[in-house]
CSV table of C-alpha atoms in Angstrom, one decimal:
chain,number,residue,atom,x,y,z
A,1,MET,CA,-3.9,-0.6,-21.1
A,2,ARG,CA,-6.1,-3.4,-19.9
A,3,ARG,CA,-9.9,-3.4,-20.3
A,4,ASP,CA,-10.4,-2.2,-16.7
A,5,GLY,CA,-8.5,1.0,-17.4
A,6,VAL,CA,-5.4,0.0,-15.3
A,7,SER,CA,-2.3,-0.3,-17.3
A,8,GLU,CA,-0.1,-3.4,-17.0
A,9,ILE,CA,2.8,-2.8,-14.7
A,10,VAL,CA,6.1,-3.5,-16.2
A,11,GLU,CA,9.0,-4.5,-14.0
A,12,SER,CA,11.2,-1.4,-13.6
A,13,PRO,CA,14.2,-0.4,-11.5
A,14,VAL,CA,13.9,2.4,-9.0
A,15,ALA,CA,16.4,5.2,-9.3
A,16,ASP,CA,18.7,5.6,-6.4
A,17,ARG,CA,17.6,2.4,-4.7
A,18,GLY,CA,20.3,0.0,-5.8
A,19,ASP,CA,18.8,-3.1,-7.4
A,20,LEU,CA,15.3,-2.5,-6.2
A,21,ARG,CA,12.6,-3.2,-8.8
A,22,LEU,CA,8.9,-2.6,-8.7
A,23,ARG,CA,6.4,-5.0,-10.4
A,24,ARG,CA,3.0,-6.4,-10.1
A,25,LEU,CA,2.4,-8.6,-7.1
A,26,GLY,CA,1.6,-12.2,-7.9
A,27,TYR,CA,0.3,-15.3,-6.3
A,28,GLY,CA,3.8,-16.8,-6.1
A,29,ASP,CA,4.8,-13.9,-3.9
A,30,LEU,CA,2.3,-14.8,-1.2
A,31,PRO,CA,4.7,-16.8,1.1
A,32,SER,CA,7.0,-13.8,1.3
A,33,VAL,CA,4.1,-11.4,1.6
A,34,ILE,CA,2.7,-13.4,4.6
A,35,SER,CA,6.1,-13.4,6.2
A,36,ILE,CA,6.4,-9.6,5.9
A,37,GLU,CA,2.8,-9.2,7.0
A,38,ARG,CA,3.2,-11.2,10.2
A,39,ARG,CA,6.3,-9.2,11.1
A,40,SER,CA,4.6,-5.9,10.4
A,41,PHE,CA,1.2,-6.0,11.9
A,42,PRO,CA,-0.3,-7.2,15.2
A,43,THR,CA,-3.4,-8.6,13.3
A,44,PRO,CA,-2.0,-9.7,10.0
A,45,TRP,CA,-4.1,-10.4,7.0
A,46,SER,CA,-4.8,-14.1,6.2
A,47,LEU,CA,-3.6,-15.8,3.0
A,48,ALA,CA,-7.3,-15.8,1.8
A,49,MET,CA,-7.5,-12.0,2.1
A,50,PHE,CA,-4.5,-11.6,-0.1
A,51,VAL,CA,-5.8,-14.1,-2.6
A,52,LEU,CA,-9.1,-12.2,-2.8
A,53,GLU,CA,-7.4,-8.9,-3.4
A,54,LEU,CA,-5.1,-10.3,-6.1
A,55,SER,CA,-8.0,-11.9,-7.9
A,56,LYS,CA,-9.8,-8.5,-8.3
A,57,PRO,CA,-9.0,-7.3,-11.9
A,58,SER,CA,-9.5,-3.6,-11.0
A,59,GLY,CA,-7.1,-3.5,-8.1
A,60,ILE,CA,-3.4,-2.5,-8.1
A,61,CYS,CA,-1.1,-4.8,-6.1
A,62,LEU,CA,2.6,-4.0,-6.3
A,63,ALA,CA,5.8,-5.7,-5.2
A,64,ALA,CA,9.2,-4.3,-4.5
A,65,GLU,CA,12.1,-6.8,-4.8
A,66,ASP,CA,15.8,-6.8,-4.9
A,67,SER,CA,18.4,-9.5,-5.3
A,68,GLU,CA,17.4,-11.1,-2.0
A,69,GLY,CA,13.7,-11.3,-2.9
A,70,LEU,CA,10.5,-9.5,-2.0
A,71,VAL,CA,11.1,-6.6,0.4
A,72,ALA,CA,7.8,-4.8,0.3
A,73,TYR,CA,4.3,-4.8,-1.1
A,74,LEU,CA,1.2,-2.6,-1.6
A,75,VAL,CA,-2.5,-3.6,-2.0
A,76,CYS,CA,-5.0,-1.1,-3.3
A,77,ALA,CA,-8.6,-1.8,-4.3
A,78,ARG,CA,-10.8,0.3,-6.5
A,79,TYR,CA,-14.4,1.0,-5.5
A,80,ASP,CA,-16.3,3.0,-8.1
A,81,ASP,CA,-14.2,6.2,-8.5
A,82,VAL,CA,-12.2,5.9,-5.3
A,83,TRP,CA,-9.0,3.9,-4.6
A,84,HIS,CA,-8.7,2.3,-1.1
A,85,LEU,CA,-5.1,1.9,-0.1
A,86,MET,CA,-5.5,-1.2,2.0
A,87,ASN,CA,-2.1,-2.5,2.9
A,88,VAL,CA,1.5,-1.3,2.6
A,89,ALA,CA,4.3,-3.2,4.3
A,90,VAL,CA,8.1,-3.2,4.2
A,91,ARG,CA,10.4,-5.8,5.7
A,92,PRO,CA,11.3,-4.4,9.2
A,93,GLU,CA,15.1,-4.2,8.4
A,94,ARG,CA,14.4,-2.3,5.2
A,95,ARG,CA,12.1,0.4,6.6
A,96,ARG,CA,12.7,4.2,6.5
A,97,ARG,CA,14.6,3.9,3.2
A,98,GLY,CA,11.9,5.2,0.8
A,99,ILE,CA,10.6,1.9,-0.4
A,100,ALA,CA,7.0,2.5,0.7
A,101,THR,CA,7.2,5.9,-0.9
A,102,ASP,CA,8.3,4.3,-4.2
A,103,LEU,CA,5.4,1.9,-4.1
A,104,ILE,CA,2.9,4.7,-3.4
A,105,GLU,CA,4.3,6.9,-6.2
A,106,ARG,CA,4.0,3.9,-8.6
A,107,LEU,CA,0.4,3.4,-7.4
A,108,PHE,CA,-0.4,7.1,-8.3
A,109,GLU,CA,1.1,6.6,-11.7
A,110,GLU,CA,-0.9,3.5,-12.4
A,111,ALA,CA,-4.2,5.0,-11.0
A,112,GLY,CA,-3.8,8.0,-13.3
A,113,PRO,CA,-4.2,11.7,-12.8
A,114,GLY,CA,-7.0,13.0,-10.7
A,115,ALA,CA,-7.4,9.7,-8.9
A,116,ARG,CA,-8.9,9.9,-5.4
A,117,PHE,CA,-7.6,7.8,-2.5
A,118,THR,CA,-8.6,6.9,1.0
A,119,LEU,CA,-7.0,4.8,3.7
A,120,GLU,CA,-7.1,4.0,7.4
A,121,VAL,CA,-4.1,4.0,9.6
A,122,ARG,CA,-3.6,3.4,13.3
A,123,VAL,CA,-3.6,6.7,15.2
A,124,SER,CA,-0.3,5.6,16.9
A,125,ASN,CA,1.5,5.0,13.6
A,126,SER,CA,3.1,8.4,13.4
A,127,PRO,CA,5.7,7.5,10.7
A,128,ALA,CA,3.0,6.3,8.3
A,129,ILE,CA,0.8,9.2,9.0
A,130,GLU,CA,3.6,11.6,8.3
A,131,MET,CA,4.5,9.8,5.0
A,132,TYR,CA,0.8,10.0,3.9
A,133,ARG,CA,0.7,13.7,4.8
A,134,ARG,CA,3.7,14.3,2.6
A,135,PHE,CA,1.8,12.9,-0.3
A,136,GLY,CA,-1.1,15.3,0.5
A,137,PHE,CA,-3.4,13.0,2.4
A,138,ARG,CA,-5.5,14.8,4.9
A,139,SER,CA,-7.3,13.6,8.0
A,140,ALA,CA,-11.0,13.2,7.6
A,141,GLY,CA,-12.1,11.6,10.9
A,142,ARG,CA,-11.7,8.5,12.9
A,143,ARG,CA,-13.0,5.0,13.0
A,144,ARG,CA,-13.5,4.3,16.7
A,145,ARG,CA,-12.0,1.0,18.0
A,146,TYR,CA,-11.3,-0.1,14.4
A,147,TYR,CA,-8.4,-2.4,15.2
A,148,HIS,CA,-9.6,-5.5,16.9
A,149,ASP,CA,-6.3,-6.5,18.6
A,150,ASN,CA,-6.3,-3.5,21.0
A,151,GLY,CA,-9.4,-1.4,20.2
A,152,GLU,CA,-7.2,1.4,18.8
A,153,ASP,CA,-8.8,4.0,16.6
A,154,ALA,CA,-8.0,4.4,12.9
A,155,LEU,CA,-7.4,7.7,11.3
A,156,ILE,CA,-9.3,8.1,8.1
A,157,MET,CA,-7.3,9.9,5.5
A,158,TRP,CA,-8.2,11.2,2.0
A,159,LEU,CA,-6.3,12.4,-1.0
A,160,GLU,CA,-8.7,14.1,-3.3
A,161,ALA,CA,-6.6,14.2,-6.5
A,162,ALA,CA,-3.3,12.5,-6.8
A,163,LYS,CA,-1.0,14.5,-9.0
A,164,GLY,CA,1.5,11.7,-9.2
A,165,ALA,CA,4.2,14.1,-7.9
A,166,SER,CA,7.0,12.9,-5.7
A,167,VAL,CA,7.1,13.5,-2.0
A,168,ALA,CA,8.9,16.6,-1.0
């Protein structure tokens, strides 16, 4: 356990996902992260944004990789007693295979029992909203015109106490 209360993440295989492994995201992963980010979002994060989040000792940044390299990542920041799930992305050709679910489950394990989470998601992103709901996230309002590329609203979601349980 580190001084900030977040345990070190040890590389580990994921059951039933072939050679997929989860580990801490590192600076060396950023070229692959930027590639996935640009293919995933109309307004991708900049390199500087990722560097900033990786530099925060209290955050949890995870990578999913296989024999071909990085396939997904997750960035979560800690603000006082709330975790803000800021970014989750999977290579487009690897989506809908449970990789984001694996990353979020690992996030819950690392954050610990009783952790509270919040996130924003595009109101049009039905697959992501459904996944978050399966984890127990609930809608808590909207941020009007949150996304600058098209003025789309963001749905604010909260999970009051992550139990670390798998998605049903």
